[in-house]
mmCIF file of C-alpha atoms in Angstrom:
data_model
loop_
_atom_site.group_PDB
_atom_site.id
_atom_site.type_symbol
_atom_site.label_atom_id
_atom_site.label_comp_id
_atom_site.label_asym_id
_atom_site.label_seq_id
_atom_site.Cartn_x
_atom_site.Cartn_y
_atom_site.Cartn_z
ATOM 1 C CA MET A 1 71.858 124.979 134.979
ATOM 2 C CA GLY A 2 73.736 127.221 132.589
ATOM 3 C CA ARG A 3 72.179 129.821 130.395
ATOM 4 C CA PRO A 4 70.845 128.710 127.024
ATOM 5 C CA ARG A 5 73.111 129.177 124.023
ATOM 6 C CA THR A 6 72.493 132.484 122.266
ATOM 7 C CA PHE A 7 74.298 131.768 119.016
ATOM 8 C CA ASP A 8 73.741 129.552 115.997
ATOM 9 C CA MET A 9 76.119 126.565 116.303
ATOM 10 C CA ASP A 10 76.230 125.891 112.543
ATOM 11 C CA GLN A 11 76.960 129.501 111.706
ATOM 12 C CA ALA A 12 79.625 129.692 114.417
ATOM 13 C CA LEU A 13 81.208 126.508 113.102
ATOM 14 C CA ASP A 14 81.238 127.905 109.562
ATOM 15 C CA GLN A 15 82.984 131.025 110.851
ATOM 16 C CA ALA A 16 85.552 128.933 112.728
ATOM 17 C CA LEU A 17 86.147 126.875 109.596
ATOM 18 C CA GLN A 18 86.936 130.026 107.616
ATOM 19 C CA VAL A 19 89.403 131.244 110.251
ATOM 20 C CA PHE A 20 91.202 127.886 110.434
ATOM 21 C CA TRP A 21 91.289 127.747 106.642
ATOM 22 C CA GLU A 22 92.792 131.230 106.380
ATOM 23 C CA LYS A 23 95.291 130.940 109.234
ATOM 24 C CA GLY A 24 95.874 127.219 109.700
ATOM 25 C CA TYR A 25 95.473 125.432 112.990
ATOM 26 C CA GLU A 26 98.571 126.760 114.687
ATOM 27 C CA GLY A 27 98.146 130.306 113.401
ATOM 28 C CA THR A 28 94.607 130.593 114.732
ATOM 29 C CA SER A 29 94.157 131.964 118.235
ATOM 30 C CA ILE A 30 91.161 131.677 120.521
ATOM 31 C CA ALA A 31 90.783 135.452 120.130
ATOM 32 C CA ASP A 32 90.607 135.023 116.329
ATOM 33 C CA LEU A 33 87.927 132.378 116.737
ATOM 34 C CA THR A 34 85.787 134.230 119.270
ATOM 35 C CA GLU A 35 85.897 137.405 117.193
ATOM 36 C CA ALA A 36 84.877 135.613 113.987
ATOM 37 C CA MET A 37 82.230 133.505 115.716
ATOM 38 C CA GLY A 38 80.801 136.377 117.733
ATOM 39 C CA VAL A 39 81.104 134.501 121.044
ATOM 40 C CA ASN A 40 83.119 134.916 124.205
ATOM 41 C CA PRO A 41 85.765 132.354 125.259
ATOM 42 C CA PRO A 42 83.592 130.658 127.912
ATOM 43 C CA SER A 43 80.827 130.141 125.334
ATOM 44 C CA LEU A 44 83.311 128.710 122.847
ATOM 45 C CA TYR A 45 84.672 126.254 125.423
ATOM 46 C CA ALA A 46 81.193 125.308 126.634
ATOM 47 C CA ALA A 47 79.944 124.643 123.106
ATOM 48 C CA PHE A 48 82.999 123.048 121.509
ATOM 49 C CA GLY A 49 85.410 121.984 124.243
ATOM 50 C CA ASN A 50 88.779 123.395 123.241
ATOM 51 C CA LYS A 51 90.528 124.681 120.127
ATOM 52 C CA GLU A 52 91.496 121.207 118.903
ATOM 53 C CA LYS A 53 87.967 119.843 119.339
ATOM 54 C CA LEU A 54 86.545 122.873 117.534
ATOM 55 C CA PHE A 55 89.076 122.364 114.751
ATOM 56 C CA LYS A 56 88.063 118.720 114.368
ATOM 57 C CA LYS A 57 84.386 119.694 114.187
ATOM 58 C CA ALA A 58 85.268 122.268 111.526
ATOM 59 C CA LEU A 59 87.227 119.574 109.673
ATOM 60 C CA ASP A 60 84.196 117.276 109.812
ATOM 61 C CA ARG A 61 82.194 120.001 108.093
ATOM 62 C CA TYR A 62 84.925 120.572 105.517
ATOM 63 C CA GLU A 63 85.257 116.838 104.905
ATOM 64 C CA THR A 64 81.525 116.518 104.280
ATOM 65 C CA ARG A 65 81.823 119.134 101.547
ATOM 66 C CA ARG A 66 84.856 117.350 100.091
ATOM 67 C CA ASP A 67 82.997 114.040 100.023
ATOM 68 C CA GLU A 68 80.088 115.670 98.179
ATOM 69 C CA ILE A 69 82.523 116.946 95.543
ATOM 70 C CA PHE A 70 83.983 113.455 95.178
ATOM 71 C CA GLU A 71 80.515 111.904 94.862
ATOM 72 C CA GLU A 72 79.501 114.362 92.148
ATOM 73 C CA ALA A 73 82.667 113.719 90.158
ATOM 74 C CA PHE A 74 82.526 109.966 90.669
ATOM 75 C CA ALA A 75 79.036 109.794 89.177
ATOM 76 C CA ALA A 76 80.658 110.176 85.744
ATOM 77 C CA PRO A 77 80.218 107.114 83.550
ATOM 78 C CA THR A 78 83.917 106.232 83.259
ATOM 79 C CA ALA A 79 86.797 106.327 85.702
ATOM 80 C CA ARG A 80 88.777 108.719 83.497
ATOM 81 C CA GLU A 81 85.840 111.132 83.229
ATOM 82 C CA ALA A 82 85.331 110.908 86.997
ATOM 83 C CA ILE A 83 88.969 111.754 87.719
ATOM 84 C CA GLN A 84 88.969 114.509 85.097
ATOM 85 C CA ARG A 85 85.909 116.077 86.746
ATOM 86 C CA LEU A 86 87.504 115.703 90.178
ATOM 87 C CA LEU A 87 90.758 117.374 89.114
ATOM 88 C CA GLU A 88 89.012 120.173 87.218
ATOM 89 C CA ASP A 89 86.601 120.853 90.078
ATOM 90 C CA THR A 90 89.540 120.828 92.477
ATOM 91 C CA ALA A 91 91.262 123.468 90.336
ATOM 92 C CA GLU A 92 88.146 125.646 90.542
ATOM 93 C CA ARG A 93 87.529 125.231 94.245
ATOM 94 C CA LEU A 94 91.134 125.700 95.328
ATOM 95 C CA ARG A 95 91.031 129.279 94.117
ATOM 96 C CA GLY A 96 88.593 130.463 96.729
ATOM 97 C CA ARG A 97 85.139 129.604 95.394
ATOM 98 C CA ASP A 98 84.004 128.263 98.788
ATOM 99 C CA GLY A 99 86.660 129.790 101.012
ATOM 100 C CA PRO A 100 90.280 130.894 101.002
ATOM 101 C CA SER A 101 92.659 129.592 98.344
ATOM 102 C CA GLY A 102 94.173 126.186 98.973
ATOM 103 C CA CYS A 103 92.955 123.252 101.024
ATOM 104 C CA LEU A 104 92.333 123.295 104.757
ATOM 105 C CA MET A 105 93.503 119.683 105.113
ATOM 106 C CA VAL A 106 96.834 120.477 103.493
ATOM 107 C CA GLN A 107 97.494 123.944 104.909
ATOM 108 C CA ALA A 108 96.531 123.141 108.478
ATOM 109 C CA ALA A 109 98.933 120.184 108.491
ATOM 110 C CA LEU A 110 101.855 122.585 108.430
ATOM 111 C CA CYS A 111 101.988 123.047 112.181
ATOM 112 C CA GLY A 112 105.057 122.734 114.312
ATOM 113 C CA GLY A 113 105.385 121.573 117.891
ATOM 114 C CA GLU A 114 104.218 118.584 119.858
ATOM 115 C CA GLU A 115 100.923 120.300 120.629
ATOM 116 C CA CYS A 116 100.038 119.715 116.970
ATOM 117 C CA ASP A 117 100.736 115.959 116.928
ATOM 118 C CA GLY A 118 97.073 115.024 117.294
ATOM 119 C CA VAL A 119 96.037 117.498 114.616
ATOM 120 C CA ARG A 120 98.717 116.284 112.167
ATOM 121 C CA LYS A 121 97.693 112.647 112.694
ATOM 122 C CA ASP A 122 94.016 113.488 112.254
ATOM 123 C CA LEU A 123 94.710 115.429 109.052
ATOM 124 C CA ALA A 124 96.888 112.626 107.667
ATOM 125 C CA GLY A 125 94.056 110.184 108.295
ATOM 126 C CA ARG A 126 91.535 112.427 106.582
ATOM 127 C CA ARG A 127 93.800 112.922 103.564
ATOM 128 C CA ALA A 128 94.311 109.148 103.416
ATOM 129 C CA GLN A 129 90.530 108.719 103.382
ATOM 130 C CA GLY A 130 90.361 110.932 100.293
ATOM 131 C CA GLU A 131 92.908 108.657 98.653
ATOM 132 C CA VAL A 132 90.757 105.645 99.601
ATOM 133 C CA LEU A 133 87.730 107.262 97.929
ATOM 134 C CA ILE A 134 89.752 107.767 94.749
ATOM 135 C CA ARG A 135 91.016 104.166 94.849
ATOM 136 C CA LYS A 136 87.469 102.836 95.254
ATOM 137 C CA ARG A 137 86.333 104.751 92.161
ATOM 138 C CA LEU A 138 89.323 103.394 90.268
ATOM 139 C CA GLU A 139 88.459 99.864 91.430
ATOM 140 C CA ARG A 140 84.976 100.331 90.042
ATOM 141 C CA GLY A 141 86.470 101.561 86.782
ATOM 142 C CA LYS A 142 88.724 98.527 86.596
ATOM 143 C CA MET A 143 85.756 96.184 87.171
ATOM 144 C CA GLU A 144 83.810 98.009 84.452
ATOM 145 C CA GLY A 145 86.708 97.748 81.996
ATOM 146 C CA ASP A 146 87.685 101.456 82.074
ATOM 147 C CA LEU A 147 91.201 100.645 83.249
ATOM 148 C CA PRO A 148 93.702 97.992 82.202
ATOM 149 C CA LYS A 149 93.675 94.848 84.322
ATOM 150 C CA ASP A 150 97.326 95.315 85.345
ATOM 151 C CA VAL A 151 97.002 98.922 86.570
ATOM 152 C CA ASP A 152 98.347 99.619 90.069
ATOM 153 C CA LEU A 153 95.240 101.103 91.692
ATOM 154 C CA VAL A 154 96.983 101.980 94.960
ATOM 155 C CA GLY A 155 99.797 103.754 93.123
ATOM 156 C CA LEU A 156 97.436 105.572 90.775
ATOM 157 C CA ALA A 157 95.196 106.703 93.649
ATOM 158 C CA ARG A 158 98.246 107.922 95.591
ATOM 159 C CA TYR A 159 99.516 109.761 92.513
ATOM 160 C CA LEU A 160 96.165 111.507 91.992
ATOM 161 C CA ALA A 161 95.865 112.432 95.685
ATOM 162 C CA THR A 162 99.418 113.803 95.572
ATOM 163 C CA VAL A 163 98.587 115.882 92.487
ATOM 164 C CA MET A 164 95.529 117.304 94.247
ATOM 165 C CA GLN A 165 97.543 118.131 97.370
ATOM 166 C CA GLY A 166 100.226 119.753 95.215
ATOM 167 C CA MET A 167 97.547 121.795 93.488
ATOM 168 C CA ALA A 168 96.403 122.943 96.935
ATOM 169 C CA VAL A 169 99.910 124.128 97.776
ATOM 170 C CA GLN A 170 100.147 125.896 94.408
ATOM 171 C CA ALA A 171 96.765 127.580 94.967
ATOM 172 C CA ALA A 172 97.809 128.773 98.416
ATOM 173 C CA SER A 173 100.937 130.201 96.788
ATOM 174 C CA GLY A 174 98.876 132.200 94.295
ATOM 175 C CA ALA A 175 98.499 129.914 91.259
ATOM 176 C CA SER A 176 95.572 130.943 89.075
ATOM 177 C CA ARG A 177 92.652 128.725 88.090
ATOM 178 C CA LYS A 178 94.152 128.531 84.606
ATOM 179 C CA GLU A 179 97.466 127.307 86.024
ATOM 180 C CA LEU A 180 95.698 124.773 88.260
ATOM 181 C CA ARG A 181 93.626 123.483 85.334
ATOM 182 C CA ALA A 182 96.868 123.057 83.360
ATOM 183 C CA ILE A 183 98.244 120.913 86.203
ATOM 184 C CA ALA A 184 95.055 118.835 86.161
ATOM 185 C CA HIS A 185 95.279 118.299 82.400
ATOM 186 C CA THR A 186 98.966 117.395 82.634
ATOM 187 C CA ALA A 187 98.193 114.854 85.347
ATOM 188 C CA LEU A 188 95.580 113.241 83.111
ATOM 189 C CA ARG A 189 98.258 112.581 80.499
ATOM 190 C CA ALA A 190 99.587 109.924 82.864
ATOM 191 C CA TRP A 191 96.283 108.044 82.640
ATOM 192 C CA PRO A 192 96.938 104.342 81.981
ATOM 193 C CA VAL A 193 95.830 103.012 78.604
#
């Protein structure tokens, strides 16, 4: 039998999440992770498997937070209000309220070689799930009469997801909250009437 774990798994995972968010998947080394998490490499491997498995667990944690943000926004009474809240909250959060500027799911996707194929596919799937959540809220809005009957829900959801991902890139490049809010308000001008 091995020795019992001497570190808090949730806290270690939060620390790993911050490192991946700051440096991306490819830019993060095991040494970066062990230093931030306060563990040695054997403990990291024993607790989480390998770097990719740790990254996916960190993404699960990040995705849970994202889904909570979506749920809060989508509680708005109309589809337009829900999307406005989502875009405005995105503008706030992308500027480092809960972590580094930008979005982990966008920034970490910018990895290079074949060793990143699994990570890129996983991130694409997670981003697509965000688009699905948006589309479902739009579907509800269409059923409730908030949107015209002929609106292309798939196209609108993809547009909104693309705007949010673009805002993430802008935030990572130094755009201010004010600039990100302006992007959100401009995007809302395309709302179907």
